[in-house]
Tab-separated table of C-alpha atoms and ligand atoms in Angstrom:
chain	number	residue	atom	x	y	z
A	1	MET	CA	0.000	0.000	0.000
A	2	LEU	CA	1.205	3.468	-0.883
A	3	ARG	CA	2.086	5.335	2.274
A	4	LEU	CA	2.289	9.093	2.071
A	5	PRO	CA	3.823	11.050	4.918
A	6	ALA	CA	1.034	12.624	6.933
A	7	PHE	CA	2.424	16.070	6.260
A	8	LEU	CA	2.150	15.603	2.471
A	9	LEU	CA	-1.432	14.585	2.835
A	10	PHE	CA	-2.081	17.623	5.000
A	11	ALA	CA	-0.585	20.011	2.446
A	12	ALA	CA	-2.427	18.442	-0.441
A	13	LEU	CA	-5.805	18.197	1.249
A	14	PRO	CA	-7.353	21.390	-0.140
A	15	SER	CA	-6.622	20.343	-3.726
A	16	LEU	CA	-7.800	16.841	-3.018
A	17	LEU	CA	-11.029	18.202	-1.636
A	18	ALA	CA	-11.458	20.703	-4.449
A	19	GLN	CA	-11.169	18.073	-7.125
A	20	ALA	CA	-12.570	14.627	-7.297
A	21	PRO	CA	-10.929	12.380	-4.740
A	22	ALA	CA	-8.447	11.468	-7.385
A	23	ASP	CA	-5.057	10.224	-8.276
A	24	PRO	CA	-2.534	10.946	-5.535
A	25	ALA	CA	0.324	10.742	-8.054
A	26	PRO	CA	0.842	14.542	-8.490
A	27	VAL	CA	1.348	14.830	-4.779
A	28	LYS	CA	4.120	12.320	-4.992
A	29	ALA	CA	5.630	13.905	-8.109
A	30	GLU	CA	6.166	17.438	-6.837
A	31	PRO	CA	6.274	17.261	-3.093
A	32	ALA	CA	8.654	20.088	-2.210
A	33	ALA	CA	6.810	22.840	-4.062
A	34	LYS	CA	3.390	21.689	-2.974
A	35	ALA	CA	4.256	21.198	0.634
A	36	GLU	CA	5.667	24.629	1.340
A	37	PRO	CA	2.659	27.006	1.338
A	38	ALA	CA	0.272	26.731	4.200
A	39	PRO	CA	-2.996	25.117	3.197
A	40	GLU	CA	-5.761	27.651	3.004
A	41	ALA	CA	-8.587	27.110	5.387
A	42	PRO	CA	-11.895	26.506	3.653
A	43	LYS	CA	-13.990	29.644	3.461
A	44	ALA	CA	-16.160	29.781	6.528
A	45	PRO	CA	-19.899	29.826	5.926
A	46	THR	CA	-21.673	33.073	6.755
A	47	GLN	CA	-22.049	33.336	10.507
A	48	VAL	CA	-25.716	33.519	11.393
A	49	THR	CA	-25.765	33.290	15.190
A	50	PHE	CA	-23.952	35.622	17.552
A	51	THR	CA	-23.667	35.284	21.305
A	52	ARG	CA	-20.836	37.792	21.491
A	53	CYS	CA	-18.429	39.323	19.008
A	54	ASN	CA	-14.696	39.262	18.571
A	55	VAL	CA	-13.769	42.941	18.296
A	56	ASP	CA	-10.697	45.158	18.404
A	57	GLY	CA	-11.787	47.776	20.891
A	58	PRO	CA	-14.036	48.184	23.913
A	59	TYR	CA	-17.305	47.822	22.007
A	60	ILE	CA	-20.402	46.325	23.602
A	61	ALA	CA	-24.088	46.078	22.765
A	62	MET	CA	-26.859	46.611	25.288
A	63	THR	CA	-30.035	44.809	24.255
A	64	PHE	CA	-33.513	45.277	25.677
A	65	ASP	CA	-36.188	42.669	25.014
A	66	ASP	CA	-39.949	42.208	25.147
A	67	GLY	CA	-41.101	45.825	24.692
A	68	PRO	CA	-41.967	48.376	23.771
A	69	HIS	CA	-43.505	49.140	27.148
A	70	GLY	CA	-45.786	52.144	27.528
A	71	THR	CA	-43.870	53.810	30.350
A	72	GLN	CA	-40.608	51.934	30.952
A	73	THR	CA	-39.315	52.167	27.379
A	74	PRO	CA	-39.699	55.960	27.215
A	75	ARG	CA	-37.923	56.254	30.597
A	76	LEU	CA	-35.070	54.154	29.269
A	77	LEU	CA	-34.908	56.069	25.996
A	78	LYS	CA	-34.329	59.274	27.909
A	79	MET	CA	-31.485	57.707	29.898
A	80	LEU	CA	-29.866	56.517	26.691
A	81	ARG	CA	-30.385	59.864	25.002
A	82	ASP	CA	-28.841	61.749	27.924
A	83	ARG	CA	-25.687	59.624	27.611
A	84	GLY	CA	-25.464	59.445	23.828
A	85	ILE	CA	-25.787	55.653	24.017
A	86	LYS	CA	-27.191	53.540	21.180
A	87	ALA	CA	-28.844	50.249	22.086
A	88	THR	CA	-30.834	47.502	20.442
A	89	PHE	CA	-34.469	46.714	21.194
A	90	PHE	CA	-35.785	43.250	20.393
A	91	VAL	CA	-39.449	44.037	20.256
A	92	VAL	CA	-42.525	41.862	20.443
A	93	GLY	CA	-44.809	42.467	17.483
A	94	GLN	CA	-48.018	42.778	19.454
A	95	CYS	CA	-46.387	45.435	21.653
A	96	VAL	CA	-45.325	47.375	18.569
A	97	ALA	CA	-48.944	47.254	17.434
A	98	GLU	CA	-49.965	48.566	20.862
A	99	TYR	CA	-47.289	51.258	21.133
A	100	PRO	CA	-46.347	52.216	17.578
A	101	GLU	CA	-45.246	55.699	18.624
A	102	ILE	CA	-42.664	54.263	20.994
A	103	ALA	CA	-41.379	51.935	18.301
A	104	LYS	CA	-41.028	54.971	16.041
A	105	GLN	CA	-39.181	56.821	18.783
A	106	ILE	CA	-36.733	53.940	19.250
A	107	VAL	CA	-35.742	54.131	15.604
A	108	LYS	CA	-35.855	57.921	15.402
A	109	GLU	CA	-33.388	58.201	18.277
A	110	GLY	CA	-30.884	56.029	16.455
A	111	HIS	CA	-31.372	52.693	18.171
A	112	GLU	CA	-31.667	49.404	16.406
A	113	ILE	CA	-34.912	47.485	16.416
A	114	GLY	CA	-34.995	43.715	16.076
A	115	ASN	CA	-37.613	41.004	15.755
A	116	HIS	CA	-38.505	39.105	18.952
A	117	SER	CA	-41.593	37.332	17.546
A	118	TRP	CA	-45.243	38.362	17.684
A	119	SER	CA	-46.348	36.907	21.027
A	120	HIS	CA	-43.154	35.517	22.596
A	121	PRO	CA	-43.630	31.751	22.234
A	122	SER	CA	-40.818	29.220	22.256
A	123	LEU	CA	-40.259	28.846	18.504
A	124	SER	CA	-38.064	25.755	18.420
A	125	THR	CA	-40.937	23.321	18.845
A	126	MET	CA	-43.448	25.120	16.630
A	127	ALA	CA	-44.497	24.201	13.084
A	128	THR	CA	-42.786	26.192	10.367
A	129	ASP	CA	-45.983	27.947	9.286
A	130	ASN	CA	-46.517	29.213	12.819
A	131	VAL	CA	-42.932	30.336	13.170
A	132	ARG	CA	-43.208	32.132	9.853
A	133	ASP	CA	-46.362	33.844	11.064
A	134	GLN	CA	-44.670	34.927	14.319
A	135	LEU	CA	-41.684	36.434	12.541
A	136	GLU	CA	-43.390	37.755	9.429
A	137	ARG	CA	-46.109	39.650	11.269
A	138	THR	CA	-43.524	41.233	13.528
A	139	HIS	CA	-41.208	42.048	10.633
A	140	ASN	CA	-44.093	43.709	8.828
A	141	VAL	CA	-45.429	45.719	11.757
A	142	ILE	CA	-41.943	47.028	12.540
A	143	LYS	CA	-41.453	48.022	8.929
A	144	GLN	CA	-44.884	49.572	8.696
A	145	GLU	CA	-44.593	51.599	11.910
A	146	THR	CA	-40.939	52.611	11.819
A	147	GLY	CA	-40.084	52.493	8.128
A	148	VAL	CA	-37.159	50.214	8.917
A	149	ALA	CA	-36.936	46.521	8.130
A	150	PRO	CA	-35.132	44.706	10.943
A	151	THR	CA	-32.008	42.723	10.083
A	152	VAL	CA	-31.589	41.033	13.443
A	153	MET	CA	-33.834	38.722	15.433
A	154	ARG	CA	-33.700	37.139	18.836
A	155	PRO	CA	-35.765	34.021	19.493
A	156	PRO	CA	-37.678	34.137	22.783
A	157	TYR	CA	-35.781	32.137	25.439
A	158	GLY	CA	-33.019	31.692	22.853
A	159	ASN	CA	-34.959	28.695	21.520
A	160	PHE	CA	-34.335	28.343	17.797
A	161	THR	CA	-33.023	25.283	15.988
A	162	THR	CA	-30.058	25.341	13.634
A	163	GLN	CA	-32.416	24.743	10.724
A	164	GLN	CA	-34.701	27.563	11.804
A	165	ARG	CA	-31.722	29.912	12.047
A	166	ALA	CA	-30.603	29.100	8.518
A	167	TRP	CA	-34.147	29.491	7.268
A	168	ALA	CA	-34.696	32.846	9.010
A	169	HIS	CA	-31.401	34.054	7.601
A	170	ALA	CA	-32.348	32.946	4.097
A	171	THR	CA	-35.879	34.352	4.345
A	172	TRP	CA	-35.293	37.744	5.973
A	173	GLY	CA	-31.523	38.059	6.037
A	174	TYR	CA	-31.616	37.912	9.830
A	175	SER	CA	-28.639	37.497	12.055
A	176	VAL	CA	-29.763	35.526	15.103
A	177	VAL	CA	-28.599	37.384	18.182
A	178	LEU	CA	-28.282	35.687	21.544
A	179	TRP	CA	-26.214	37.037	24.438
A	180	ASP	CA	-23.194	36.349	26.584
A	181	VAL	CA	-24.215	38.490	29.574
A	182	ASP	CA	-27.528	37.450	31.066
A	183	THR	CA	-28.604	39.899	33.746
A	184	LEU	CA	-31.532	37.656	34.780
A	185	ASP	CA	-33.297	40.946	35.475
A	186	TRP	CA	-36.696	39.372	34.740
A	187	LYS	CA	-36.104	36.857	37.507
A	188	HIS	CA	-34.610	38.711	40.469
A	189	ARG	CA	-36.078	42.154	39.709
A	190	SER	CA	-33.233	43.736	41.624
A	191	PRO	CA	-31.553	46.865	40.241
A	192	ALA	CA	-28.444	46.108	42.323
A	193	LYS	CA	-28.146	42.590	40.884
A	194	THR	CA	-28.725	43.809	37.346
A	195	GLU	CA	-25.964	46.341	37.789
A	196	ALA	CA	-23.540	43.942	39.472
A	197	THR	CA	-24.094	41.127	36.981
A	198	THR	CA	-23.553	43.469	34.070
A	199	LEU	CA	-20.431	45.076	35.453
A	200	THR	CA	-18.887	41.747	36.459
A	201	ASN	CA	-19.491	39.910	33.209
A	202	THR	CA	-19.210	42.479	30.447
A	203	HIS	CA	-16.121	42.339	28.234
A	204	ALA	CA	-15.244	43.829	24.869
A	205	GLY	CA	-17.619	42.309	22.331
A	206	SER	CA	-20.298	41.445	24.889
A	207	ILE	CA	-23.996	41.359	24.098
A	208	ILE	CA	-25.923	42.147	27.282
A	209	LEU	CA	-29.470	40.909	27.809
A	210	CYS	CA	-31.957	43.095	29.691
A	211	HIS	CA	-35.707	43.668	29.529
A	212	ASP	CA	-37.155	47.152	29.235
A	213	ILE	CA	-40.566	46.049	30.482
A	214	HIS	CA	-39.464	45.932	34.126
A	215	SER	CA	-39.192	49.110	36.168
A	216	THR	CA	-36.397	47.520	38.199
A	217	THR	CA	-34.315	47.040	35.070
A	218	VAL	CA	-34.739	50.632	33.992
A	219	ASP	CA	-34.025	51.700	37.579
A	220	ALA	CA	-30.689	49.900	37.297
A	221	MET	CA	-29.671	51.604	34.106
A	222	PRO	CA	-28.374	55.019	35.081
A	223	ALA	CA	-25.707	53.586	37.378
A	224	THR	CA	-25.028	50.571	35.169
A	225	LEU	CA	-24.554	52.675	32.059
A	226	ASP	CA	-22.454	55.284	33.834
A	227	LYS	CA	-20.154	52.645	35.317
A	228	LEU	CA	-19.743	50.902	31.961
A	229	LEU	CA	-18.868	54.259	30.412
A	230	ALA	CA	-16.398	54.912	33.226
A	231	LYS	CA	-14.727	51.584	32.473
A	232	GLY	CA	-14.190	52.804	28.917
A	233	PHE	CA	-16.784	50.708	27.117
A	234	LYS	CA	-18.277	52.078	23.924
A	235	PHE	CA	-21.894	51.294	23.129
A	236	VAL	CA	-22.898	50.222	19.654
A	237	THR	CA	-25.954	48.533	18.214
A	238	VAL	CA	-25.881	44.804	17.664
A	239	SER	CA	-25.552	45.234	13.903
A	240	GLU	CA	-22.618	47.569	14.399
A	241	LEU	CA	-21.017	45.067	16.756
A	242	ILE	CA	-21.503	42.305	14.191
A	243	LYS	CA	-19.849	44.481	11.534
A	244	LEU	CA	-16.861	44.878	13.851
A	245	ASN	CA	-16.693	41.129	14.405
A	246	ARG	CA	-13.542	39.560	13.065
A	247	GLU	CA	-12.877	35.938	12.550
A	248	ALA	CA	-10.532	34.262	14.949
A	249	PRO	CA	-6.952	34.289	13.664
A	250	PRO	CA	-6.151	31.304	11.424
A	251	LYS	CA	-4.576	28.262	12.935
A	252	PRO	CA	-0.816	28.251	12.545
A	253	ALA	CA	0.241	26.271	9.505
A	254	ALA	CA	2.501	23.265	9.706
A	255	PRO	CA	6.054	24.385	10.470
A	256	ALA	CA	7.659	25.876	7.362
A	257	LYS	CA	11.139	24.613	8.179
A	258	LYS	CA	10.229	21.011	7.678
A	259	THR	CA	11.241	19.455	4.407
A	260	ALA	CA	8.491	17.656	2.665
A	261	THR	CA	10.091	14.305	3.062
A	262	ALA	CA	11.002	14.569	6.707
A	263	PRO	CA	8.883	12.258	8.766
A	264	LEU	CA	6.765	13.958	11.366
A	265	THR	CA	7.331	13.336	14.972
A	266	ALA	CA	4.443	11.739	16.757
A	267	LYS	CA	3.646	15.058	18.368
A	268	GLU	CA	3.648	16.907	15.037
A	269	ALA	CA	1.525	14.248	13.425
A	270	ALA	CA	-0.966	14.604	16.242
A	271	THR	CA	-1.018	18.382	15.741
A	272	ALA	CA	-1.590	18.017	12.007
A	273	ALA	CA	-4.386	15.593	12.581
A	274	THR	CA	-6.025	17.982	15.019
A	275	SER	CA	-5.735	20.814	12.520
A	276	LEU	CA	-7.280	18.710	9.790
A	277	ASP	CA	-10.131	17.807	12.030
A	278	GLU	CA	-10.673	21.447	12.774
A	279	LEU	CA	-10.498	22.459	9.121
A	280	ALA	CA	-13.160	19.928	8.339
A	281	LYS	CA	-15.504	21.331	10.944
A	282	THR	CA	-17.756	24.279	10.401
A	283	PRO	CA	-17.466	26.919	13.121
A	284	PRO	CA	-19.303	25.761	16.187
A	285	LYS	CA	-22.799	27.049	16.561
A	286	ALA	CA	-23.509	28.827	19.762
A	287	ALA	CA	-25.796	26.906	21.981
A	288	PRO	CA	-28.884	28.792	23.013
A	289	LYS	CA	-29.018	29.511	26.661
A	290	LYS	CA	-32.050	28.645	28.620
A	291	LYS	CA	-33.452	31.040	31.053
B	1	LIG	NI1	-38.035	37.788	25.507
């Protein structure tokens, strides 16, 4: 049986994958030239789901779900306005229908508005027609009332299957936005805990989950926002944060010094095998968090 050094196989893999799984002879014929350049990683598929972003700079996104609320959202909007902070509101369609003027105000004041379904069900176990209805009605009422078509959505409870994410992206162009900082504000209803949780867990690239339907959450905001500002964080909308997202740096290629014919040490062979495995994988999908 023809035995190729593992390193040769590693170097030749992209061309082997690109063509039919064909004749290995060319690999054998011109090993030195082929082996030298690092194999290019396959182009990553478009990232649909974001729990946080990988950014150069102290950028974060505050997100407020489940509104608009008749009194709490306007209170919050003033706090944001006073500080020049832009946030993202994942709104519930039936609340937009109830408070269209507040939805308009959200957009007019420069915030982003995203789709959080029509009536806040758990979408992952629903039939496609019902999920479509939940998202389409909300998409349409947002567009009708604010003049802006949302480009981001957040599934209630974070419950959305991989297939549903791909479908929502294909249908509406949505990025599916989860979170890495969960204030649990809806649960404890404590301004102090909302503030502490946010300040402890927020890092550059964080997406922070709050709910602007609770007075206790809005009560927490002046101090929370001021302390985040004092730490040097810069507030952007989720879409802006996603635009700043950069892919993780590529894996280091196999060592360039090696000649093509040199056998790999066991350790190097293990590294190459790990890299191949990783190249073959699509980027891991973020698991939805339960709350
Ligand atoms: Ni929600």
